[in-house]
JSON list of C-alpha atoms in Angstrom, two decimals:
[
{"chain": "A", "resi": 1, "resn": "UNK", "atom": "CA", "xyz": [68.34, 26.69, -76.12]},
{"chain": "A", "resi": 2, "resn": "UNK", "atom": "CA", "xyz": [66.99, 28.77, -78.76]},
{"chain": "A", "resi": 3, "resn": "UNK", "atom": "CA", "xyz": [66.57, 27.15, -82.52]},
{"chain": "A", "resi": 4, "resn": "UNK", "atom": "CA", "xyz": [65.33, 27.45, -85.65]},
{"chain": "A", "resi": 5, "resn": "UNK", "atom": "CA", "xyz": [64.42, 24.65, -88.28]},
{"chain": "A", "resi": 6, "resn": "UNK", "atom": "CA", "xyz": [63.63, 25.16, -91.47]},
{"chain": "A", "resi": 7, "resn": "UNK", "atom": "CA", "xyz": [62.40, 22.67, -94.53]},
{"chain": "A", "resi": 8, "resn": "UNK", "atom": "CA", "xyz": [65.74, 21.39, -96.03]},
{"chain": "A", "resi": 9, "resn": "UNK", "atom": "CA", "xyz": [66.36, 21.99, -99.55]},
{"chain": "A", "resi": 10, "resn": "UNK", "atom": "CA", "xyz": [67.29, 22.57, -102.22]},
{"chain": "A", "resi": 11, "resn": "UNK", "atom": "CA", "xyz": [64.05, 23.33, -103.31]},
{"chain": "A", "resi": 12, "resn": "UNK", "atom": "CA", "xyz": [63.24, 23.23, -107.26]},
{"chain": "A", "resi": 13, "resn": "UNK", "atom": "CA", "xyz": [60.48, 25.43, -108.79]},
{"chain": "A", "resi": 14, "resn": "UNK", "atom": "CA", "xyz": [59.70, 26.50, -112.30]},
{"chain": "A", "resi": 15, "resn": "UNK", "atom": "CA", "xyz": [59.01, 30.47, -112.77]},
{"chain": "A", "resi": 16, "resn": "UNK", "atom": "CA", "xyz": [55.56, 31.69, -111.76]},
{"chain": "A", "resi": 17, "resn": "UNK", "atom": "CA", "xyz": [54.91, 28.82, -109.40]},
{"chain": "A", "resi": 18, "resn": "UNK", "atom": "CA", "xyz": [53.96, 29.44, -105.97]},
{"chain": "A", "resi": 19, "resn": "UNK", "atom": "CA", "xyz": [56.73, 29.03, -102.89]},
{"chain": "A", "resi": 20, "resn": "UNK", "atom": "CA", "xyz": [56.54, 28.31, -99.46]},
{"chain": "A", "resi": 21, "resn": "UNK", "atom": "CA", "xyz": [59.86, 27.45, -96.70]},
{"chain": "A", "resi": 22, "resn": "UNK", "atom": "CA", "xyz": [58.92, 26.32, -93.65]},
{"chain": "A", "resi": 23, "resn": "UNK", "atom": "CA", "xyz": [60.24, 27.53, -90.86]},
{"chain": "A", "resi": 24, "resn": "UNK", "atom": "CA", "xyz": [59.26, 26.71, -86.60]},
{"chain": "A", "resi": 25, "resn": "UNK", "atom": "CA", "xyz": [61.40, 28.03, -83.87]},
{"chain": "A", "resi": 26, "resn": "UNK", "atom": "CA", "xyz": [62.25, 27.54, -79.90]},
{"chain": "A", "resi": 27, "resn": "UNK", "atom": "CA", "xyz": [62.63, 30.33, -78.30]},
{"chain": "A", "resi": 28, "resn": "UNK", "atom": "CA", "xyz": [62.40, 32.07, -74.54]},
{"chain": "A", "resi": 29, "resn": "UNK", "atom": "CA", "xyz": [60.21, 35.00, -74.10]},
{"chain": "A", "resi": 30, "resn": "UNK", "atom": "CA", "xyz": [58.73, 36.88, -77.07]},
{"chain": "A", "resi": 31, "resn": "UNK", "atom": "CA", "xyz": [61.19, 36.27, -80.29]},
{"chain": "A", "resi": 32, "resn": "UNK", "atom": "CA", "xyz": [61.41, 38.59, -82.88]},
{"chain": "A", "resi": 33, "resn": "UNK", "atom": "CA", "xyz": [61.59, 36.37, -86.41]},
{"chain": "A", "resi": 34, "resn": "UNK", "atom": "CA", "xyz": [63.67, 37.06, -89.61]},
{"chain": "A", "resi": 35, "resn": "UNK", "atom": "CA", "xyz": [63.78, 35.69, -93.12]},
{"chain": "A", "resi": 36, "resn": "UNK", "atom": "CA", "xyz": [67.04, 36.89, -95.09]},
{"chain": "A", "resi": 37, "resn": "UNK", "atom": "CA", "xyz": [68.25, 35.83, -98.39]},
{"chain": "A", "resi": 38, "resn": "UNK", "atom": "CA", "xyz": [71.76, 35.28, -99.67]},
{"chain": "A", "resi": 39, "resn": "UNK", "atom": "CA", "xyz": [72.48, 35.46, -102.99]},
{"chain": "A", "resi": 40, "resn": "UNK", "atom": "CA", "xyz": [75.43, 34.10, -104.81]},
{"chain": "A", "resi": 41, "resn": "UNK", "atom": "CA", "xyz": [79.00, 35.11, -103.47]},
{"chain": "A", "resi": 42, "resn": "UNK", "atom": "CA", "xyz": [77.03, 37.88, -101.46]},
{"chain": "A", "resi": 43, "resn": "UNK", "atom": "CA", "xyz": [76.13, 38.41, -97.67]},
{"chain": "A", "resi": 44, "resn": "UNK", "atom": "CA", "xyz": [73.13, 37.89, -96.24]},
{"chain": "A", "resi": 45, "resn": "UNK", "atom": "CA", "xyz": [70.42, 40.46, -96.56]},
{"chain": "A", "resi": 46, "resn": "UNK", "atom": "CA", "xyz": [67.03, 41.23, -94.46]},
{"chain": "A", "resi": 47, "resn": "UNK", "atom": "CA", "xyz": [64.18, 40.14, -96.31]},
{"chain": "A", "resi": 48, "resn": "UNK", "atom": "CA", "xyz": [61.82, 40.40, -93.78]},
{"chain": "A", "resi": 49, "resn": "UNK", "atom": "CA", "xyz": [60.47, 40.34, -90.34]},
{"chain": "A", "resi": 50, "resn": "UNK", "atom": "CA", "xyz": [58.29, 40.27, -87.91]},
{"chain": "A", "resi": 51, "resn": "UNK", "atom": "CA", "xyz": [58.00, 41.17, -83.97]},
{"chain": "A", "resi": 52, "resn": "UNK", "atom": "CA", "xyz": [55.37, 39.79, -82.44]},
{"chain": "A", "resi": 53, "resn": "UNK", "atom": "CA", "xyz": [52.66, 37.22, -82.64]},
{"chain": "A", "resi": 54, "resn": "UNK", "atom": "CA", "xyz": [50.18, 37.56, -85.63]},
{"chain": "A", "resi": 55, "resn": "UNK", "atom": "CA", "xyz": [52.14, 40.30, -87.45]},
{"chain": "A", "resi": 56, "resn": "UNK", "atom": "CA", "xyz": [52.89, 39.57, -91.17]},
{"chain": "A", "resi": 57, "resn": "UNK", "atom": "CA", "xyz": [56.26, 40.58, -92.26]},
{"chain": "A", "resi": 58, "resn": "UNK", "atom": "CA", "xyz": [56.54, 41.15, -96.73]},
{"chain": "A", "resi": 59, "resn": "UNK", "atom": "CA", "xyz": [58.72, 42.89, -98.95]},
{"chain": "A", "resi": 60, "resn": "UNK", "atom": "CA", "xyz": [59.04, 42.25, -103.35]},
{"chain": "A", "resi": 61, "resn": "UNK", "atom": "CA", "xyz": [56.13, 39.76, -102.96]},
{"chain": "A", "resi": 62, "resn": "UNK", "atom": "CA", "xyz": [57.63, 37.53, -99.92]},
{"chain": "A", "resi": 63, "resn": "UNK", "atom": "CA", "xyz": [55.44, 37.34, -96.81]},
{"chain": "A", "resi": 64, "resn": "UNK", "atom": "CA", "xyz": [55.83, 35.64, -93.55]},
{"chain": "A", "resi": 65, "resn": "UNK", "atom": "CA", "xyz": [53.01, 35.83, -90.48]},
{"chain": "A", "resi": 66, "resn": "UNK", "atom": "CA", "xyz": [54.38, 35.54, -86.94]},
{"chain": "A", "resi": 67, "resn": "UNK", "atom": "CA", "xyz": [52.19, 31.95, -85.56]},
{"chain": "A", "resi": 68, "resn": "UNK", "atom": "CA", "xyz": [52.94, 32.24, -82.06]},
{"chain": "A", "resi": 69, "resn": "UNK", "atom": "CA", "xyz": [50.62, 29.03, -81.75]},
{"chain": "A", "resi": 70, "resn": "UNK", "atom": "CA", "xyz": [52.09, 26.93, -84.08]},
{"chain": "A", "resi": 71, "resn": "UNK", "atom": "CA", "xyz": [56.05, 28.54, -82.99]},
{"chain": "A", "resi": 72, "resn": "UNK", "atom": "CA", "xyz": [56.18, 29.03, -87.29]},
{"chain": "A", "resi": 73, "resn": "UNK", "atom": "CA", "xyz": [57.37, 31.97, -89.79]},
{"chain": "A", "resi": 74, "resn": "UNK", "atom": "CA", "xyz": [56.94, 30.16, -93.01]},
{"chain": "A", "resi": 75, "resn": "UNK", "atom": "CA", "xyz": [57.92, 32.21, -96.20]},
{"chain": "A", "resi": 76, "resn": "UNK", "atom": "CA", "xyz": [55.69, 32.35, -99.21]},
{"chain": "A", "resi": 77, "resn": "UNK", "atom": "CA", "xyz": [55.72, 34.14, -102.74]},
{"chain": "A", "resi": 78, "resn": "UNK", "atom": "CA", "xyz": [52.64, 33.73, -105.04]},
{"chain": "A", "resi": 79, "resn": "UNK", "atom": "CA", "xyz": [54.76, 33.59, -108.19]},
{"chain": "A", "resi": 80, "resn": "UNK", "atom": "CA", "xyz": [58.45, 32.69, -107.72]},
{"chain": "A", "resi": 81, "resn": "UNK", "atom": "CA", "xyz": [60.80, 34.09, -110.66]},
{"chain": "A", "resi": 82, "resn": "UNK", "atom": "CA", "xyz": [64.66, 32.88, -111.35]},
{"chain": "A", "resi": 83, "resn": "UNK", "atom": "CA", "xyz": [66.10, 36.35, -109.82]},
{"chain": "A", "resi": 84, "resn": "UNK", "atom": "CA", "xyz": [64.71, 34.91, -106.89]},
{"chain": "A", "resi": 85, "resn": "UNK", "atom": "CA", "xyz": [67.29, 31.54, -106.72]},
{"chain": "A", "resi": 86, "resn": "UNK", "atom": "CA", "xyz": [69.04, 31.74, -103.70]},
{"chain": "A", "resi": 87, "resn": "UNK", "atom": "CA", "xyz": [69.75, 30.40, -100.25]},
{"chain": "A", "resi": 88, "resn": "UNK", "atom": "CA", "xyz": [66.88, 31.76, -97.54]},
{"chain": "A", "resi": 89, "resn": "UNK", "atom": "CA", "xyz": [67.58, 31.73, -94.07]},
{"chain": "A", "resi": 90, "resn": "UNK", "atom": "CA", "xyz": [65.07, 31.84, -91.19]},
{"chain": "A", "resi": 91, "resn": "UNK", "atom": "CA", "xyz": [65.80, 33.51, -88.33]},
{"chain": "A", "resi": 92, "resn": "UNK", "atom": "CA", "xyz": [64.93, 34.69, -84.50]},
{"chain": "A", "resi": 93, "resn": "UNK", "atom": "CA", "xyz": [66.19, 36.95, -81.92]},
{"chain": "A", "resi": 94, "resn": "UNK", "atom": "CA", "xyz": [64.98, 35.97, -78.16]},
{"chain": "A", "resi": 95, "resn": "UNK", "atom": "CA", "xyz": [63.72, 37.79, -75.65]},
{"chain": "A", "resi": 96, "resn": "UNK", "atom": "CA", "xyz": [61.93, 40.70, -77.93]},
{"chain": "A", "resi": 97, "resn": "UNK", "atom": "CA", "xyz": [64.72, 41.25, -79.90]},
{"chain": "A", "resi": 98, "resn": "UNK", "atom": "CA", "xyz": [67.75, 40.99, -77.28]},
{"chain": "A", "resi": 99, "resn": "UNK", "atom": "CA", "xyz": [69.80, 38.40, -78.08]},
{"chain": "A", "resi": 100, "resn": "UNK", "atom": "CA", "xyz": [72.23, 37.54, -81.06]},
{"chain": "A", "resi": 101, "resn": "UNK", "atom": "CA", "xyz": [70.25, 36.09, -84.33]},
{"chain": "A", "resi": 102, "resn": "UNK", "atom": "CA", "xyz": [69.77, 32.71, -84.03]},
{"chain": "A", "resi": 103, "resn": "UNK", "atom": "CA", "xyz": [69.85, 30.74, -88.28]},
{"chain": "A", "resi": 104, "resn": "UNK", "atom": "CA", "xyz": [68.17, 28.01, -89.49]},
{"chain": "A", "resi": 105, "resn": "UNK", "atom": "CA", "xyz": [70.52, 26.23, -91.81]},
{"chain": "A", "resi": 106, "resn": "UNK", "atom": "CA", "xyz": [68.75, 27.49, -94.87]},
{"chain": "A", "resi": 107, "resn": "UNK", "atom": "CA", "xyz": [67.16, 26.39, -97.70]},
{"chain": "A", "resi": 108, "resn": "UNK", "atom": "CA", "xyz": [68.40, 26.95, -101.23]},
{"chain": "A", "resi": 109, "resn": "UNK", "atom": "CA", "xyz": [65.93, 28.15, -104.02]},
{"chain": "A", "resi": 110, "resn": "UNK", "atom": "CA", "xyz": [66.41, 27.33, -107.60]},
{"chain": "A", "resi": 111, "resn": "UNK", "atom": "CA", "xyz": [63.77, 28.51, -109.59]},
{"chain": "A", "resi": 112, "resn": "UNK", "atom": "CA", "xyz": [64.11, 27.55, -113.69]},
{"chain": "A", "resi": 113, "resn": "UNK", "atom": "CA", "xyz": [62.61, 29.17, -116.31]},
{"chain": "B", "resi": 1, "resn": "UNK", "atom": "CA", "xyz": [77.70, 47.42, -101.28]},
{"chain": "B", "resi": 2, "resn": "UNK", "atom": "CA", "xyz": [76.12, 46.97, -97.70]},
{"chain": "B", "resi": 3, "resn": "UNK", "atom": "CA", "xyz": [78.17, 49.19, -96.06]},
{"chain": "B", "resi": 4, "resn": "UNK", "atom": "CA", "xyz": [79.89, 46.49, -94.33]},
{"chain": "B", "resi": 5, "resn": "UNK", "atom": "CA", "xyz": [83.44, 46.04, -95.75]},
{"chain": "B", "resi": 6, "resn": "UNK", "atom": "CA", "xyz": [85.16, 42.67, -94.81]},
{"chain": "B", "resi": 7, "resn": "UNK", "atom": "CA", "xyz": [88.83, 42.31, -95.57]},
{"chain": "B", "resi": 8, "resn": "UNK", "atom": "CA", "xyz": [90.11, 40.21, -96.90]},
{"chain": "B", "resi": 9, "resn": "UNK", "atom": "CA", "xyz": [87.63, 38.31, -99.46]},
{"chain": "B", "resi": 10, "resn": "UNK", "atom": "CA", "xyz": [90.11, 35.39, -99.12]},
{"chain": "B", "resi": 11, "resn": "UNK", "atom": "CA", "xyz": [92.47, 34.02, -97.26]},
{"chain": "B", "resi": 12, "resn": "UNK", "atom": "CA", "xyz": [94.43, 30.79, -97.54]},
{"chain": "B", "resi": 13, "resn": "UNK", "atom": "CA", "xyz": [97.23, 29.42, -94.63]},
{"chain": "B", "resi": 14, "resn": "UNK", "atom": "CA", "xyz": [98.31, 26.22, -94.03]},
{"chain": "B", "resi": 15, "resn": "UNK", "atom": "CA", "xyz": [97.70, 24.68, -90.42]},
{"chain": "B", "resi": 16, "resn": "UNK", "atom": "CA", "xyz": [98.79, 25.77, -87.08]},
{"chain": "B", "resi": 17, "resn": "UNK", "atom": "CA", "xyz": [98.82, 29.39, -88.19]},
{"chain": "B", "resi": 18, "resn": "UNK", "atom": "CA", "xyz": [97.27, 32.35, -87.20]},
{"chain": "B", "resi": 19, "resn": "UNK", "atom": "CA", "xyz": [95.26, 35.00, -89.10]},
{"chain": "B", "resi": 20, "resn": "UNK", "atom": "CA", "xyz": [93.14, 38.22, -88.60]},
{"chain": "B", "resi": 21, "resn": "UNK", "atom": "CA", "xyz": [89.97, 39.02, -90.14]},
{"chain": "B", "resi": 22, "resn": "UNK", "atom": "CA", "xyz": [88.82, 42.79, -90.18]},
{"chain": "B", "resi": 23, "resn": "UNK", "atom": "CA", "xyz": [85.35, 44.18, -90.25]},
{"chain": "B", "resi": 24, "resn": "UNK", "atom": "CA", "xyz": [84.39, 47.60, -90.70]},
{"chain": "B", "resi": 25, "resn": "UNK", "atom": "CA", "xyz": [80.89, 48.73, -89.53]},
{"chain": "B", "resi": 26, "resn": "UNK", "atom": "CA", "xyz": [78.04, 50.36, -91.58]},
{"chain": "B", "resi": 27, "resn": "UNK", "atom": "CA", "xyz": [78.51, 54.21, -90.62]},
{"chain": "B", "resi": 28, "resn": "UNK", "atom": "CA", "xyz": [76.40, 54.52, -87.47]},
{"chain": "B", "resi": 29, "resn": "UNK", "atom": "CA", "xyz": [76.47, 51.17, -86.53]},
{"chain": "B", "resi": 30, "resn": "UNK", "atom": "CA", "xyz": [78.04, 50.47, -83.00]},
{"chain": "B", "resi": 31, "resn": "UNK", "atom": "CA", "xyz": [77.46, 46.59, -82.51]},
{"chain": "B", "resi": 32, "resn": "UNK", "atom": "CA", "xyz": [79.62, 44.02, -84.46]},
{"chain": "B", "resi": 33, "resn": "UNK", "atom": "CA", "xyz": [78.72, 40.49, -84.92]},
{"chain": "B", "resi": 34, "resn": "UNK", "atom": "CA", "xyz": [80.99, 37.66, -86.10]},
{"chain": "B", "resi": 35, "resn": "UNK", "atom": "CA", "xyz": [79.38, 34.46, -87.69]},
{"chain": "B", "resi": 36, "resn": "UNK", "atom": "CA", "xyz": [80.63, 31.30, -88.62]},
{"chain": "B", "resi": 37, "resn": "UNK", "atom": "CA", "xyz": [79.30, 29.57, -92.13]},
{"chain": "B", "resi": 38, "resn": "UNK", "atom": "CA", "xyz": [79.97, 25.70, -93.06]},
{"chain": "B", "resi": 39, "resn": "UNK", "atom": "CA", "xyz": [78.03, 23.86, -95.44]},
{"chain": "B", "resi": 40, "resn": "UNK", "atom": "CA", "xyz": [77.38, 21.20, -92.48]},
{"chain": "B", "resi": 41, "resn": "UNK", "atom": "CA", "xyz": [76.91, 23.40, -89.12]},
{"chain": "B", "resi": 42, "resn": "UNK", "atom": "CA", "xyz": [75.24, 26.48, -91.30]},
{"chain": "B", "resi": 43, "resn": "UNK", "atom": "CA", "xyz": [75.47, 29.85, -89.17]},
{"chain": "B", "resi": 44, "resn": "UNK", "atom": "CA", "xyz": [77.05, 29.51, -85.93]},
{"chain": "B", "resi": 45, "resn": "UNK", "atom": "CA", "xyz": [76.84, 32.86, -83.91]},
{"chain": "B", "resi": 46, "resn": "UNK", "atom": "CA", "xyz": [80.56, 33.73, -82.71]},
{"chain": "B", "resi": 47, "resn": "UNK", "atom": "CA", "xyz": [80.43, 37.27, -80.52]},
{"chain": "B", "resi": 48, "resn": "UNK", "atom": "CA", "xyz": [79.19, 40.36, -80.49]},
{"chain": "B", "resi": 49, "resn": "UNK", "atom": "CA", "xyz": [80.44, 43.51, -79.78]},
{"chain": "B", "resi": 50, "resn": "UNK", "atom": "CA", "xyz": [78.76, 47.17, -78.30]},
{"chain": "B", "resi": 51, "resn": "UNK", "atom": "CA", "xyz": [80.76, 50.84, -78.70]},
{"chain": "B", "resi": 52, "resn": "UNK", "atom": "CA", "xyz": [84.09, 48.50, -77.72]},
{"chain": "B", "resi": 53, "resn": "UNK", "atom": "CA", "xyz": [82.95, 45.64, -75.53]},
{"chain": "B", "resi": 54, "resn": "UNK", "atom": "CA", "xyz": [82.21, 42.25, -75.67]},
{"chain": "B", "resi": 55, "resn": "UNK", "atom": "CA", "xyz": [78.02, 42.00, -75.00]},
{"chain": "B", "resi": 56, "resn": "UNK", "atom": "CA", "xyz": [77.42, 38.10, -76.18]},
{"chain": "B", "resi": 57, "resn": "UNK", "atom": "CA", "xyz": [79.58, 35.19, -77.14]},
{"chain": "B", "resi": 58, "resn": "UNK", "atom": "CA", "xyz": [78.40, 32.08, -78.55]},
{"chain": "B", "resi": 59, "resn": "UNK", "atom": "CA", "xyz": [79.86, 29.07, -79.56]},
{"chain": "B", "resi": 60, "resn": "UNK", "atom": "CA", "xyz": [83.27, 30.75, -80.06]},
{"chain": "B", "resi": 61, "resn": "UNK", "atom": "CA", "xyz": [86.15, 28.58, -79.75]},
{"chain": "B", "resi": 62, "resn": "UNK", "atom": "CA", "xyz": [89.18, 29.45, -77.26]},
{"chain": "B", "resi": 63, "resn": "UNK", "atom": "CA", "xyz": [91.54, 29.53, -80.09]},
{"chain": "B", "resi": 64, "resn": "UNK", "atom": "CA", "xyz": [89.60, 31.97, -81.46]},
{"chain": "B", "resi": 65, "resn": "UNK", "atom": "CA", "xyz": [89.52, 36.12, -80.24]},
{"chain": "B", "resi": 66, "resn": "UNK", "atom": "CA", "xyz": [88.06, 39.28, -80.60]},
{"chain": "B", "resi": 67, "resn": "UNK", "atom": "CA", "xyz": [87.57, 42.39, -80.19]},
{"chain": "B", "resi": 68, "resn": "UNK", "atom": "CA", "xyz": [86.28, 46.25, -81.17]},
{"chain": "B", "resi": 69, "resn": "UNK", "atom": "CA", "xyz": [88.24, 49.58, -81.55]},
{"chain": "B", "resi": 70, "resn": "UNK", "atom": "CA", "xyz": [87.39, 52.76, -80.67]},
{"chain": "B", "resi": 71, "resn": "UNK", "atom": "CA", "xyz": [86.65, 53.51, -83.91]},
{"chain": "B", "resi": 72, "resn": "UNK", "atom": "CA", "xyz": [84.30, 50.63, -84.10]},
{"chain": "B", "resi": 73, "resn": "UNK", "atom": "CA", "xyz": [85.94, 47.94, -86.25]},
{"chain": "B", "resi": 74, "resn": "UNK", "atom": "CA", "xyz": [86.62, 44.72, -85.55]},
{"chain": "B", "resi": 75, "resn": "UNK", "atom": "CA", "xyz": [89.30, 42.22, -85.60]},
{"chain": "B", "resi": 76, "resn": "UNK", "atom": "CA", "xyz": [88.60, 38.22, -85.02]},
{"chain": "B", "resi": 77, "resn": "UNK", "atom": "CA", "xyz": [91.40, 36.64, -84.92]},
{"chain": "B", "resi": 78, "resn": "UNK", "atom": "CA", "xyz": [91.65, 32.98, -85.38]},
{"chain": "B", "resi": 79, "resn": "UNK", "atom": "CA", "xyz": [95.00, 30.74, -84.24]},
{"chain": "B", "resi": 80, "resn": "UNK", "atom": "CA", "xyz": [96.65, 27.37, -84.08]},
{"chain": "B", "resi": 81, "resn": "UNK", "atom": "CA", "xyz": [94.52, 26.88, -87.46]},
{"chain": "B", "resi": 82, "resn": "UNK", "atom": "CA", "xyz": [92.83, 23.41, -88.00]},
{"chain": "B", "resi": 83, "resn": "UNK", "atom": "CA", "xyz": [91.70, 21.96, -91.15]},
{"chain": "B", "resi": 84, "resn": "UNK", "atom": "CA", "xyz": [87.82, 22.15, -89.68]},
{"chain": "B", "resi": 85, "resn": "UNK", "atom": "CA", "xyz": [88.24, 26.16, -89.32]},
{"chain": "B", "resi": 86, "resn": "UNK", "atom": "CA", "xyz": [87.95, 26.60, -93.32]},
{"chain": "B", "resi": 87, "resn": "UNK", "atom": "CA", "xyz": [84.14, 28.25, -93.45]},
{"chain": "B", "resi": 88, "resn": "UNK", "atom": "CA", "xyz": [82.80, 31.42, -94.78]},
{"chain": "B", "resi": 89, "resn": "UNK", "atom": "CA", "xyz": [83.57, 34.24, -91.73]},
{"chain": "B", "resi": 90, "resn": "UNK", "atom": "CA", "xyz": [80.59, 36.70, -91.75]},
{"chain": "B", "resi": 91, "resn": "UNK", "atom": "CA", "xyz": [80.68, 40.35, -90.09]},
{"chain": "B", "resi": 92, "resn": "UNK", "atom": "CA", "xyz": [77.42, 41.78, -89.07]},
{"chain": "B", "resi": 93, "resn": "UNK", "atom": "CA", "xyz": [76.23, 45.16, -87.53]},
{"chain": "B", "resi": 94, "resn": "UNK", "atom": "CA", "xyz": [73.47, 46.86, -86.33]},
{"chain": "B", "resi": 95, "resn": "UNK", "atom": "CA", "xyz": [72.38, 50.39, -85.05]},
{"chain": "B", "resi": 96, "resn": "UNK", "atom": "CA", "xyz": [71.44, 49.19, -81.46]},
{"chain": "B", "resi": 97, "resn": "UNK", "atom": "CA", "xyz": [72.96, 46.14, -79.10]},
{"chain": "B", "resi": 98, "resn": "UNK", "atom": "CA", "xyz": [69.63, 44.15, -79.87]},
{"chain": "B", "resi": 99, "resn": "UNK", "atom": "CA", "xyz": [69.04, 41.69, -82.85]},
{"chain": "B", "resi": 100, "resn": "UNK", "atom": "CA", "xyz": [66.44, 44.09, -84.59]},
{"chain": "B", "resi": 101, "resn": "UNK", "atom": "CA", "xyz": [68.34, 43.64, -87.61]},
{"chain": "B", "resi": 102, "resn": "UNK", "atom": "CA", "xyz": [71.60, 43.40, -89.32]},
{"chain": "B", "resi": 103, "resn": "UNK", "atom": "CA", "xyz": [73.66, 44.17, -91.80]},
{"chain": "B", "resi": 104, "resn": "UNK", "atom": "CA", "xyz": [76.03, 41.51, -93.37]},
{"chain": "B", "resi": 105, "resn": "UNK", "atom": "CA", "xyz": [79.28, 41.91, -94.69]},
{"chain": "B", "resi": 106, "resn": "UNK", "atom": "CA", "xyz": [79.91, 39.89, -97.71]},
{"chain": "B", "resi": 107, "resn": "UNK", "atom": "CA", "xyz": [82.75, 37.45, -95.84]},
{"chain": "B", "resi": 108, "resn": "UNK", "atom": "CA", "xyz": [85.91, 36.08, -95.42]},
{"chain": "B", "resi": 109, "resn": "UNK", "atom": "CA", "xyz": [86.53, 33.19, -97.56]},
{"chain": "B", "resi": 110, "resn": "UNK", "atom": "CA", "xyz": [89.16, 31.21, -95.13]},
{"chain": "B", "resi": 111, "resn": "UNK", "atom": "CA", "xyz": [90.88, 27.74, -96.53]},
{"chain": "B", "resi": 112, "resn": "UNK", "atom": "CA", "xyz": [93.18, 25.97, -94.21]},
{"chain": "B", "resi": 113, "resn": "UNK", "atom": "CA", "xyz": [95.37, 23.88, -95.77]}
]
């Protein structure tokens, strides 16, 4: 069936240093792919995404490219700061976009200053 | 605030009971989604619901139910209550009955004890 793995965490960064998550997925069809963050006693929020292959999903600094080769979404920020600690979850819908999101288990960010 | 309200924040029962989580969609929103978070299975997709009917289930257990109102929220109800059901219980929706995006509620805290 359809999956999502992601680098496991946590992952420890001081401020201003560069991140990347990886993420690779399995998935029928054409997947659209997700990144969205939880914060701390929230819900999870879209961060970003991207619906087909070679498109680059970003929003405040976070980008992702669709690698349809490599089945990858990996998330990277050129200068991490501590607002951005939190648990990031990589997602995929099958099937352009038809089917229920599909989580990686996530990988939780703690950047220190 | 998402738009998504979730009620209630927390809930604690003891075993064998049974209890009912609501979710109330983001105005607009006709599909409902119901996630399951635990620090060792991460998000498992539950069901989703369309305008009132049951469109996807995943890996929903047969103690557990669900379903949509015609004024769009949603009730999961969860019985016979095991120790292993204590998780985070996420609500979701979205404009459309595809995965294009969603918004999250910010849970239902449920301890079995």
């Amino acid at each position: 069936g359809d999956s999502v793995t992601q680098m496991e965490g946590p992952v420890t960064l001081s401020e201003e240093a560069f991140l990347t998550i990886n993420c690779t997925y399995t998935a029928t069809g054409y997947p659209s792919l997700f990144w969205y963050v939880q914060y701390p006693g929230e819900g999870l929020q879209l961060l970003l995404k991207a619906t087909k292959a070679d498109d680059k999903g970003s929003n405040k600094g976070f980008e992702a490219t669709y690698r349809k080769e490599t089945t990858s979404f990996h998330l990277e920020k050129g200068s991490v700061q501590v607002s951005d600690s939190a648990v990031y979850f990589c997602a995929l819908s099958a099937n352009s976009g038809n089917t229920p999101l599909v989580f990686g288990k996530g990988t939780r960010l703690s950047v220190i200053a | 605030d998402s738009g998504v309200t979730q009620t209630p924040k927390h809930l604690i029962t003891a075993t064998g009971q049974r209890v009912t989580l609501r979710c109330s969609p983001r105005s607009g929103d006709l599909s409902v989604y119901w996630y399951q978070q635990s620090l060792d299975q991460g998000l498992q997709f539950l069901i989703q619901y369309y305008n009132g009917e049951e469109r996807a289930k995943g890996n929903i257990l047969e103690r557990f139910s669900a379903q949509q109102f015609p004024d769009l929220h949603s009730e999961l109800n969860l019985s016979s209550l095991e120790l292993g059901d204590s998780a985070l219980y996420f609500c979701a929706s979205s404009v459309s009955r595809t995965g294009s995006g969603y918004t999250f509620g910010s849970g239902t805290r449920l301890t079995v004890v």
